[in-house]
Amino acid sequence: MDSITQAALGAAMGELVLGKKLGNRALSWGALFGILPDLDVLLLPFFNTTHDLWVHRTLTHSLLFIIVAALAISPWLAKLWKRDKVSKGQAAGFIFLVLGVHVLVDCFNVYGTPVLWPFLNERIAFNNLYLTDYLFSAPLVISLVWLAFLRSKKQKPKRRKICLWGLGICMVYTLFSLLAKWAVSSGFEADLHRREVTYKRRMEAPTPYNIILWRSVVDCGDELWVGYRSVFEFQKTPIHWTVYPKGNDAFAEASTTPEAKAINWYSDGWWIARRHSTGIWLGDLRFCEIRTWGARKDTVDSNLKLTWVLNAGKKGDRLQEEELRFPEQKDIFKRMLYRMIGNREKWEGYPRLAGVKGSFPEHLRWIE
């Protein structure tokens, strides 16, 4: 999740564990430890792109790191807070809870978290929240700002209640996201069953900043199918699928390189590959594609959010992440709102894969 959400969750945990003894300092320390696991980004400039994929969200997002950090830092914190009568056990519990909540919440999005690293490299991902969801974090942030102004001893019980209310709303929203995912997943599964589609696996995740419009990616072997469904649509409402050829032949040309292995692990195999003028273009289909309209009549161009170009013959950093820019944000979100309520006309069209530099947009198969 984003840094604001993690800082807010850390501050809330600090208030629950140490608020009575530290007051607003518990909020500050909680916010600091809430973003601690994400500070591994400070190391990324010292690595190439391939190592960045392996480093970010691995060590600092593991259960091992949480335990070691709690044991190593708690004596220092207990000494720092000696006048406030905070024991080593309380300090360790504070660190463990804040870091543990950070890792747990990061499991809610498509990135996933290798909780059992280094013993197990698989990422745990529930795919029930987008990377940034203001409806999830805003109630908690508001409650924390409110309780920060309650500083007297008589107001301490009220501080705790306000904090619990903020966390409670977050938990209810998370529960609704899981229920929404279950509902739309049933609809996606029913549509594939009706079409008698044989597939290896599939995943569902919400579109940006909401839990109403969901996106499914289906692994059919040589193809990946992508479809959208709103929680307001009936289960029998047919899904319109966009078919992305996976590009196994293009990927095979570099499959033995460290870069391709890193992409395969990082994307959990949800990649597509295309031959590129300087090597191989790779895209991660777990993340939503950025749609644009108007390039051609009745067409919609899909620009993948996370892509790379692998140049196996290049010296130095052979894997370069592509930067995606999309100026029509208002139009995108306006059309997304229409799609949420079931209006497909402003959202769909004949699909093309765009954003592959040096190549014309690729026409994709569309299944109604």
PDB file of C-alpha atoms in Angstrom, residues 90-345:
ATOM      1  CA  GLN A  90       6.001  -3.633  25.394  1.00  0.00           C
ATOM      2  CA  ALA A  91       8.495  -2.052  23.004  1.00  0.00           C
ATOM      3  CA  ALA A  92       8.980  -5.380  21.213  1.00  0.00           C
ATOM      4  CA  GLY A  93       5.217  -5.888  20.993  1.00  0.00           C
ATOM      5  CA  PHE A  94       4.820  -2.402  19.539  1.00  0.00           C
ATOM      6  CA  ILE A  95       7.428  -3.043  16.826  1.00  0.00           C
ATOM      7  CA  PHE A  96       6.086  -6.509  16.013  1.00  0.00           C
ATOM      8  CA  LEU A  97       2.498  -5.259  15.717  1.00  0.00           C
ATOM      9  CA  VAL A  98       3.313  -2.222  13.556  1.00  0.00           C
ATOM     10  CA  LEU A  99       5.570  -4.144  11.156  1.00  0.00           C
ATOM     11  CA  GLY A 100       3.203  -7.113  11.116  1.00  0.00           C
ATOM     12  CA  VAL A 101       0.243  -4.945  10.119  1.00  0.00           C
ATOM     13  CA  HIS A 102       2.360  -3.344   7.378  1.00  0.00           C
ATOM     14  CA  VAL A 103       3.183  -6.742   5.888  1.00  0.00           C
ATOM     15  CA  LEU A 104      -0.392  -8.007   6.256  1.00  0.00           C
ATOM     16  CA  VAL A 105      -1.896  -5.009   4.458  1.00  0.00           C
ATOM     17  CA  ASP A 106       0.671  -5.330   1.666  1.00  0.00           C
ATOM     18  CA  CYS A 107      -0.703  -8.837   1.094  1.00  0.00           C
ATOM     19  CA  PHE A 108      -4.021  -7.243   0.115  1.00  0.00           C
ATOM     20  CA  ASN A 109      -2.789  -6.008  -3.289  1.00  0.00           C
ATOM     21  CA  VAL A 110      -1.430  -7.666  -6.426  1.00  0.00           C
ATOM     22  CA  TYR A 111       2.222  -7.077  -5.545  1.00  0.00           C
ATOM     23  CA  GLY A 112       1.996  -9.639  -2.791  1.00  0.00           C
ATOM     24  CA  THR A 113       4.502 -10.200  -0.012  1.00  0.00           C
ATOM     25  CA  PRO A 114       7.029 -13.038   0.511  1.00  0.00           C
ATOM     26  CA  VAL A 115       6.158 -13.400   4.194  1.00  0.00           C
ATOM     27  CA  LEU A 116       8.212 -16.578   4.661  1.00  0.00           C
ATOM     28  CA  TRP A 117      11.338 -15.334   2.850  1.00  0.00           C
ATOM     29  CA  PRO A 118      14.060 -16.691   2.692  1.00  0.00           C
ATOM     30  CA  PHE A 119      12.571 -20.114   3.429  1.00  0.00           C
ATOM     31  CA  LEU A 120       9.844 -19.721   0.807  1.00  0.00           C
ATOM     32  CA  ASN A 121      10.080 -17.213  -2.019  1.00  0.00           C
ATOM     33  CA  GLU A 122       6.399 -17.324  -2.985  1.00  0.00           C
ATOM     34  CA  ARG A 123       4.436 -14.113  -2.529  1.00  0.00           C
ATOM     35  CA  ILE A 124       1.139 -14.053  -0.675  1.00  0.00           C
ATOM     36  CA  ALA A 125      -1.427 -11.858  -2.444  1.00  0.00           C
ATOM     37  CA  PHE A 126      -5.146 -11.693  -1.632  1.00  0.00           C
ATOM     38  CA  ASN A 127      -5.842  -9.166  -4.426  1.00  0.00           C
ATOM     39  CA  ASN A 128      -8.748  -7.520  -2.621  1.00  0.00           C
ATOM     40  CA  LEU A 129      -7.536  -3.895  -2.550  1.00  0.00           C
ATOM     41  CA  TYR A 130      -5.828  -1.632  -5.069  1.00  0.00           C
ATOM     42  CA  LEU A 131      -2.317  -0.341  -4.346  1.00  0.00           C
ATOM     43  CA  THR A 132      -3.804   2.967  -3.200  1.00  0.00           C
ATOM     44  CA  ASP A 133      -7.383   3.148  -1.970  1.00  0.00           C
ATOM     45  CA  TYR A 134      -8.388   6.422  -0.347  1.00  0.00           C
ATOM     46  CA  LEU A 135     -11.718   5.020   0.830  1.00  0.00           C
ATOM     47  CA  PHE A 136      -9.722   2.523   2.895  1.00  0.00           C
ATOM     48  CA  SER A 137      -7.257   4.999   4.400  1.00  0.00           C
ATOM     49  CA  ALA A 138      -9.202   8.291   4.653  1.00  0.00           C
ATOM     50  CA  PRO A 139     -11.383   7.378   7.693  1.00  0.00           C
ATOM     51  CA  LEU A 140      -8.304   6.274   9.627  1.00  0.00           C
ATOM     52  CA  VAL A 141      -6.315   9.397   8.740  1.00  0.00           C
ATOM     53  CA  ILE A 142      -9.231  11.619   9.810  1.00  0.00           C
ATOM     54  CA  SER A 143      -9.589   9.790  13.132  1.00  0.00           C
ATOM     55  CA  LEU A 144      -5.852  10.130  13.846  1.00  0.00           C
ATOM     56  CA  VAL A 145      -5.849  13.862  13.127  1.00  0.00           C
ATOM     57  CA  TRP A 146      -8.846  14.229  15.436  1.00  0.00           C
ATOM     58  CA  LEU A 147      -7.389  12.310  18.370  1.00  0.00           C
ATOM     59  CA  ALA A 148      -4.042  14.105  18.066  1.00  0.00           C
ATOM     60  CA  PHE A 149      -5.758  17.202  19.495  1.00  0.00           C
ATOM     61  CA  LEU A 150      -6.995  15.293  22.547  1.00  0.00           C
ATOM     62  CA  ARG A 151      -4.050  15.589  24.921  1.00  0.00           C
ATOM     63  CA  SER A 152      -5.411  15.776  28.472  1.00  0.00           C
ATOM     64  CA  LYS A 153      -5.561  12.755  30.787  1.00  0.00           C
ATOM     65  CA  LYS A 154      -9.359  12.875  30.839  1.00  0.00           C
ATOM     66  CA  GLN A 155      -9.426  12.579  27.046  1.00  0.00           C
ATOM     67  CA  LYS A 156      -7.213   9.473  26.822  1.00  0.00           C
ATOM     68  CA  PRO A 157     -10.146   6.996  26.838  1.00  0.00           C
ATOM     69  CA  LYS A 158     -11.771   9.017  24.062  1.00  0.00           C
ATOM     70  CA  ARG A 159      -8.543   8.866  22.026  1.00  0.00           C
ATOM     71  CA  ARG A 160      -8.645   5.090  22.114  1.00  0.00           C
ATOM     72  CA  LYS A 161     -12.300   4.971  21.066  1.00  0.00           C
ATOM     73  CA  ILE A 162     -11.683   7.278  18.116  1.00  0.00           C
ATOM     74  CA  CYS A 163      -8.696   5.184  17.036  1.00  0.00           C
ATOM     75  CA  LEU A 164     -10.751   1.991  17.257  1.00  0.00           C
ATOM     76  CA  TRP A 165     -13.525   3.584  15.214  1.00  0.00           C
ATOM     77  CA  GLY A 166     -11.055   4.497  12.461  1.00  0.00           C
ATOM     78  CA  LEU A 167      -9.568   1.009  12.432  1.00  0.00           C
ATOM     79  CA  GLY A 168     -13.050  -0.497  12.549  1.00  0.00           C
ATOM     80  CA  ILE A 169     -14.101   1.331   9.391  1.00  0.00           C
ATOM     81  CA  CYS A 170     -10.934   0.068   7.667  1.00  0.00           C
ATOM     82  CA  MET A 171     -11.756  -3.484   8.717  1.00  0.00           C
ATOM     83  CA  VAL A 172     -15.357  -3.207   7.509  1.00  0.00           C
ATOM     84  CA  TYR A 173     -14.149  -1.836   4.160  1.00  0.00           C
ATOM     85  CA  THR A 174     -11.696  -4.731   3.881  1.00  0.00           C
ATOM     86  CA  LEU A 175     -14.498  -7.191   4.626  1.00  0.00           C
ATOM     87  CA  PHE A 176     -16.661  -5.609   1.923  1.00  0.00           C
ATOM     88  CA  SER A 177     -13.749  -5.900  -0.523  1.00  0.00           C
ATOM     89  CA  LEU A 178     -13.472  -9.628   0.171  1.00  0.00           C
ATOM     90  CA  LEU A 179     -17.223 -10.092  -0.252  1.00  0.00           C
ATOM     91  CA  ALA A 180     -17.140  -8.075  -3.485  1.00  0.00           C
ATOM     92  CA  LYS A 181     -14.283 -10.184  -4.782  1.00  0.00           C
ATOM     93  CA  TRP A 182     -16.161 -13.382  -3.977  1.00  0.00           C
ATOM     94  CA  ALA A 183     -19.260 -12.088  -5.791  1.00  0.00           C
ATOM     95  CA  VAL A 184     -17.497 -10.990  -8.976  1.00  0.00           C
ATOM     96  CA  SER A 185     -15.265 -14.084  -8.995  1.00  0.00           C
ATOM     97  CA  SER A 186     -18.381 -16.237  -9.120  1.00  0.00           C
ATOM     98  CA  GLY A 187     -19.575 -14.209 -12.098  1.00  0.00           C
ATOM     99  CA  PHE A 188     -16.273 -14.556 -13.948  1.00  0.00           C
ATOM    100  CA  GLU A 189     -16.200 -18.292 -13.271  1.00  0.00           C
ATOM    101  CA  ALA A 190     -19.793 -18.732 -14.450  1.00  0.00           C
ATOM    102  CA  ASP A 191     -19.051 -16.892 -17.706  1.00  0.00           C
ATOM    103  CA  LEU A 192     -15.993 -19.039 -18.442  1.00  0.00           C
ATOM    104  CA  HIS A 193     -17.972 -22.190 -17.631  1.00  0.00           C
ATOM    105  CA  ARG A 194     -20.758 -21.110 -19.982  1.00  0.00           C
ATOM    106  CA  ARG A 195     -18.213 -20.621 -22.767  1.00  0.00           C
ATOM    107  CA  GLU A 196     -16.589 -23.998 -21.925  1.00  0.00           C
ATOM    108  CA  VAL A 197     -13.185 -22.340 -21.603  1.00  0.00           C
ATOM    109  CA  THR A 198     -10.347 -24.490 -20.293  1.00  0.00           C
ATOM    110  CA  TYR A 199      -7.858 -22.466 -18.293  1.00  0.00           C
ATOM    111  CA  LYS A 200      -4.918 -23.063 -15.955  1.00  0.00           C
ATOM    112  CA  ARG A 201      -5.596 -20.353 -13.379  1.00  0.00           C
ATOM    113  CA  ARG A 202      -7.176 -16.966 -12.990  1.00  0.00           C
ATOM    114  CA  MET A 203      -6.972 -13.944 -10.705  1.00  0.00           C
ATOM    115  CA  GLU A 204      -9.290 -11.062  -9.860  1.00  0.00           C
ATOM    116  CA  ALA A 205      -8.315  -7.653  -8.494  1.00  0.00           C
ATOM    117  CA  PRO A 206     -10.060  -4.276  -8.158  1.00  0.00           C
ATOM    118  CA  THR A 207      -9.466  -1.402 -10.537  1.00  0.00           C
ATOM    119  CA  PRO A 208      -7.853   1.805  -9.167  1.00  0.00           C
ATOM    120  CA  TYR A 209      -9.236   3.414  -6.013  1.00  0.00           C
ATOM    121  CA  ASN A 210     -12.405   1.341  -5.625  1.00  0.00           C
ATOM    122  CA  ILE A 211     -13.860  -2.093  -4.882  1.00  0.00           C
ATOM    123  CA  ILE A 212     -16.809  -1.827  -7.281  1.00  0.00           C
ATOM    124  CA  LEU A 213     -15.235  -2.483 -10.689  1.00  0.00           C
ATOM    125  CA  TRP A 214     -13.086  -5.613 -10.848  1.00  0.00           C
ATOM    126  CA  ARG A 215     -10.716  -7.041 -13.424  1.00  0.00           C
ATOM    127  CA  SER A 216     -10.058 -10.717 -14.119  1.00  0.00           C
ATOM    128  CA  VAL A 217      -6.988 -12.175 -15.825  1.00  0.00           C
ATOM    129  CA  VAL A 218      -7.296 -15.762 -17.036  1.00  0.00           C
ATOM    130  CA  ASP A 219      -4.318 -17.930 -17.990  1.00  0.00           C
ATOM    131  CA  CYS A 220      -5.325 -20.064 -20.970  1.00  0.00           C
ATOM    132  CA  GLY A 221      -1.803 -21.267 -21.749  1.00  0.00           C
ATOM    133  CA  ASP A 222      -0.780 -19.394 -24.889  1.00  0.00           C
ATOM    134  CA  GLU A 223      -3.209 -16.575 -24.162  1.00  0.00           C
ATOM    135  CA  LEU A 224      -4.214 -14.335 -21.264  1.00  0.00           C
ATOM    136  CA  TRP A 225      -7.830 -13.195 -21.191  1.00  0.00           C
ATOM    137  CA  VAL A 226      -8.769  -9.915 -19.489  1.00  0.00           C
ATOM    138  CA  GLY A 227     -12.327  -8.951 -18.570  1.00  0.00           C
ATOM    139  CA  TYR A 228     -14.152  -6.469 -16.327  1.00  0.00           C
ATOM    140  CA  ARG A 229     -17.154  -6.869 -14.063  1.00  0.00           C
ATOM    141  CA  SER A 230     -19.011  -4.527 -11.713  1.00  0.00           C
ATOM    142  CA  VAL A 231     -20.536  -5.660  -8.436  1.00  0.00           C
ATOM    143  CA  PHE A 232     -23.789  -4.094  -9.670  1.00  0.00           C
ATOM    144  CA  GLU A 233     -24.060  -6.473 -12.635  1.00  0.00           C
ATOM    145  CA  PHE A 234     -26.067  -9.683 -12.564  1.00  0.00           C
ATOM    146  CA  GLN A 235     -24.126 -12.927 -12.445  1.00  0.00           C
ATOM    147  CA  LYS A 236     -25.526 -13.956 -15.838  1.00  0.00           C
ATOM    148  CA  THR A 237     -24.326 -10.733 -17.495  1.00  0.00           C
ATOM    149  CA  PRO A 238     -21.793 -11.848 -20.152  1.00  0.00           C
ATOM    150  CA  ILE A 239     -18.187 -10.712 -19.826  1.00  0.00           C
ATOM    151  CA  HIS A 240     -16.458  -9.086 -22.778  1.00  0.00           C
ATOM    152  CA  TRP A 241     -12.960 -10.568 -22.902  1.00  0.00           C
ATOM    153  CA  THR A 242      -9.837  -9.072 -24.458  1.00  0.00           C
ATOM    154  CA  VAL A 243      -7.361 -11.764 -25.524  1.00  0.00           C
ATOM    155  CA  TYR A 244      -3.627 -11.089 -25.191  1.00  0.00           C
ATOM    156  CA  PRO A 245      -1.335 -13.605 -26.925  1.00  0.00           C
ATOM    157  CA  LYS A 246       1.240 -14.466 -24.285  1.00  0.00           C
ATOM    158  CA  GLY A 247       4.236 -14.389 -26.615  1.00  0.00           C
ATOM    159  CA  ASN A 248       5.942 -17.559 -25.416  1.00  0.00           C
ATOM    160  CA  ASP A 249       8.249 -17.642 -28.456  1.00  0.00           C
ATOM    161  CA  ALA A 250       9.530 -14.129 -27.776  1.00  0.00           C
ATOM    162  CA  PHE A 251      10.057 -14.872 -24.088  1.00  0.00           C
ATOM    163  CA  ALA A 252      11.856 -18.145 -24.881  1.00  0.00           C
ATOM    164  CA  GLU A 253      14.622 -16.208 -26.635  1.00  0.00           C
ATOM    165  CA  ALA A 254      15.748 -14.794 -23.289  1.00  0.00           C
ATOM    166  CA  SER A 255      14.185 -17.205 -20.786  1.00  0.00           C
ATOM    167  CA  THR A 256      17.569 -18.381 -19.467  1.00  0.00           C
ATOM    168  CA  THR A 257      18.817 -14.874 -18.659  1.00  0.00           C
ATOM    169  CA  PRO A 258      18.731 -13.584 -15.050  1.00  0.00           C
ATOM    170  CA  GLU A 259      16.524 -10.717 -16.201  1.00  0.00           C
ATOM    171  CA  ALA A 260      13.822 -12.961 -17.675  1.00  0.00           C
ATOM    172  CA  LYS A 261      13.892 -15.207 -14.602  1.00  0.00           C
ATOM    173  CA  ALA A 262      13.426 -12.161 -12.375  1.00  0.00           C
ATOM    174  CA  ILE A 263      10.453 -10.963 -14.450  1.00  0.00           C
ATOM    175  CA  ASN A 264       8.877 -14.415 -14.377  1.00  0.00           C
ATOM    176  CA  TRP A 265       9.207 -14.554 -10.569  1.00  0.00           C
ATOM    177  CA  TYR A 266       8.176 -10.963  -9.968  1.00  0.00           C
ATOM    178  CA  SER A 267       5.063 -11.164 -12.164  1.00  0.00           C
ATOM    179  CA  ASP A 268       4.200 -14.669 -10.924  1.00  0.00           C
ATOM    180  CA  GLY A 269       4.103 -15.727 -14.569  1.00  0.00           C
ATOM    181  CA  TRP A 270       1.431 -13.162 -15.542  1.00  0.00           C
ATOM    182  CA  TRP A 271       3.630 -11.629 -18.243  1.00  0.00           C
ATOM    183  CA  ILE A 272       3.254 -11.074 -21.962  1.00  0.00           C
ATOM    184  CA  ALA A 273       6.252 -10.709 -24.270  1.00  0.00           C
ATOM    185  CA  ARG A 274       6.799  -9.101 -27.663  1.00  0.00           C
ATOM    186  CA  ARG A 275       9.845  -8.778 -29.877  1.00  0.00           C
ATOM    187  CA  HIS A 276      11.209  -5.259 -29.673  1.00  0.00           C
ATOM    188  CA  SER A 277      13.519  -3.224 -31.901  1.00  0.00           C
ATOM    189  CA  THR A 278      16.214  -3.382 -29.207  1.00  0.00           C
ATOM    190  CA  GLY A 279      15.335  -6.712 -27.603  1.00  0.00           C
ATOM    191  CA  ILE A 280      12.210  -8.065 -25.922  1.00  0.00           C
ATOM    192  CA  TRP A 281       9.352  -6.021 -24.518  1.00  0.00           C
ATOM    193  CA  LEU A 282       7.749  -7.489 -21.374  1.00  0.00           C
ATOM    194  CA  GLY A 283       4.545  -6.477 -19.608  1.00  0.00           C
ATOM    195  CA  ASP A 284       3.006  -7.493 -16.275  1.00  0.00           C
ATOM    196  CA  LEU A 285      -0.729  -8.102 -16.748  1.00  0.00           C
ATOM    197  CA  ARG A 286      -1.531  -8.308 -13.026  1.00  0.00           C
ATOM    198  CA  PHE A 287      -1.707  -4.536 -12.923  1.00  0.00           C
ATOM    199  CA  CYS A 288      -4.522  -2.704 -14.641  1.00  0.00           C
ATOM    200  CA  GLU A 289      -3.934  -1.457 -18.138  1.00  0.00           C
ATOM    201  CA  ILE A 290      -4.340   2.270 -18.734  1.00  0.00           C
ATOM    202  CA  ARG A 291      -7.038   2.689 -21.369  1.00  0.00           C
ATOM    203  CA  THR A 292      -7.088   5.546 -23.881  1.00  0.00           C
ATOM    204  CA  TRP A 293      -9.694   6.376 -26.501  1.00  0.00           C
ATOM    205  CA  GLY A 294      -9.816   8.397 -29.684  1.00  0.00           C
ATOM    206  CA  ALA A 295      -6.714   7.200 -31.542  1.00  0.00           C
ATOM    207  CA  ARG A 296      -9.072   5.490 -34.006  1.00  0.00           C
ATOM    208  CA  LYS A 297     -12.854   5.369 -34.111  1.00  0.00           C
ATOM    209  CA  ASP A 298     -14.437   2.629 -31.961  1.00  0.00           C
ATOM    210  CA  THR A 299     -11.045   1.462 -30.668  1.00  0.00           C
ATOM    211  CA  VAL A 300      -9.582   1.443 -27.177  1.00  0.00           C
ATOM    212  CA  ASP A 301      -5.821   1.291 -26.651  1.00  0.00           C
ATOM    213  CA  SER A 302      -4.458  -0.651 -23.677  1.00  0.00           C
ATOM    214  CA  ASN A 303      -1.194   0.620 -22.214  1.00  0.00           C
ATOM    215  CA  LEU A 304       0.156  -1.698 -19.537  1.00  0.00           C
ATOM    216  CA  LYS A 305       1.109   0.014 -16.301  1.00  0.00           C
ATOM    217  CA  LEU A 306       4.295  -1.981 -15.665  1.00  0.00           C
ATOM    218  CA  THR A 307       6.569  -2.892 -18.591  1.00  0.00           C
ATOM    219  CA  TRP A 308      10.253  -3.462 -19.320  1.00  0.00           C
ATOM    220  CA  VAL A 309      12.566  -3.809 -22.296  1.00  0.00           C
ATOM    221  CA  LEU A 310      15.201  -6.535 -22.120  1.00  0.00           C
ATOM    222  CA  ASN A 311      18.249  -6.025 -24.334  1.00  0.00           C
ATOM    223  CA  ALA A 312      20.350  -9.158 -23.877  1.00  0.00           C
ATOM    224  CA  GLY A 313      23.201  -7.740 -25.965  1.00  0.00           C
ATOM    225  CA  LYS A 314      23.544  -4.532 -23.989  1.00  0.00           C
ATOM    226  CA  LYS A 315      26.361  -3.913 -21.529  1.00  0.00           C
ATOM    227  CA  GLY A 316      25.467  -2.873 -18.006  1.00  0.00           C
ATOM    228  CA  ASP A 317      21.806  -2.815 -16.979  1.00  0.00           C
ATOM    229  CA  ARG A 318      20.150  -4.911 -19.684  1.00  0.00           C
ATOM    230  CA  LEU A 319      16.638  -4.546 -18.240  1.00  0.00           C
ATOM    231  CA  GLN A 320      15.009  -1.121 -18.403  1.00  0.00           C
ATOM    232  CA  GLU A 321      11.640  -0.296 -16.885  1.00  0.00           C
ATOM    233  CA  GLU A 322       9.413   1.733 -19.195  1.00  0.00           C
ATOM    234  CA  GLU A 323       7.724   4.856 -17.854  1.00  0.00           C
ATOM    235  CA  LEU A 324       4.030   5.134 -18.667  1.00  0.00           C
ATOM    236  CA  ARG A 325       2.470   8.543 -19.074  1.00  0.00           C
ATOM    237  CA  PHE A 326      -1.219   9.095 -19.632  1.00  0.00           C
ATOM    238  CA  PRO A 327      -2.449  12.700 -19.809  1.00  0.00           C
ATOM    239  CA  GLU A 328      -6.206  11.973 -20.041  1.00  0.00           C
ATOM    240  CA  GLN A 329      -6.741  10.986 -16.404  1.00  0.00           C
ATOM    241  CA  LYS A 330     -10.075  12.784 -16.046  1.00  0.00           C
ATOM    242  CA  ASP A 331     -11.480  10.997 -19.082  1.00  0.00           C
ATOM    243  CA  ILE A 332     -10.258   7.627 -17.821  1.00  0.00           C
ATOM    244  CA  PHE A 333     -11.884   7.981 -14.405  1.00  0.00           C
ATOM    245  CA  LYS A 334     -15.078   9.418 -15.883  1.00  0.00           C
ATOM    246  CA  ARG A 335     -15.409   6.388 -18.147  1.00  0.00           C
ATOM    247  CA  MET A 336     -14.546   4.094 -15.240  1.00  0.00           C
ATOM    248  CA  LEU A 337     -17.424   5.561 -13.236  1.00  0.00           C
ATOM    249  CA  TYR A 338     -19.782   4.812 -16.111  1.00  0.00           C
ATOM    250  CA  ARG A 339     -18.459   1.246 -16.255  1.00  0.00           C
ATOM    251  CA  MET A 340     -18.993   0.813 -12.514  1.00  0.00           C
ATOM    252  CA  ILE A 341     -22.732   1.318 -12.943  1.00  0.00           C
ATOM    253  CA  GLY A 342     -22.861  -1.098 -15.876  1.00  0.00           C
ATOM    254  CA  ASN A 343     -22.491   1.285 -18.842  1.00  0.00           C
ATOM    255  CA  ARG A 344     -20.084  -0.453 -21.222  1.00  0.00           C
ATOM    256  CA  GLU A 345     -20.363   1.835 -24.243  1.00  0.00           C
TER     257      GLU A 345
END
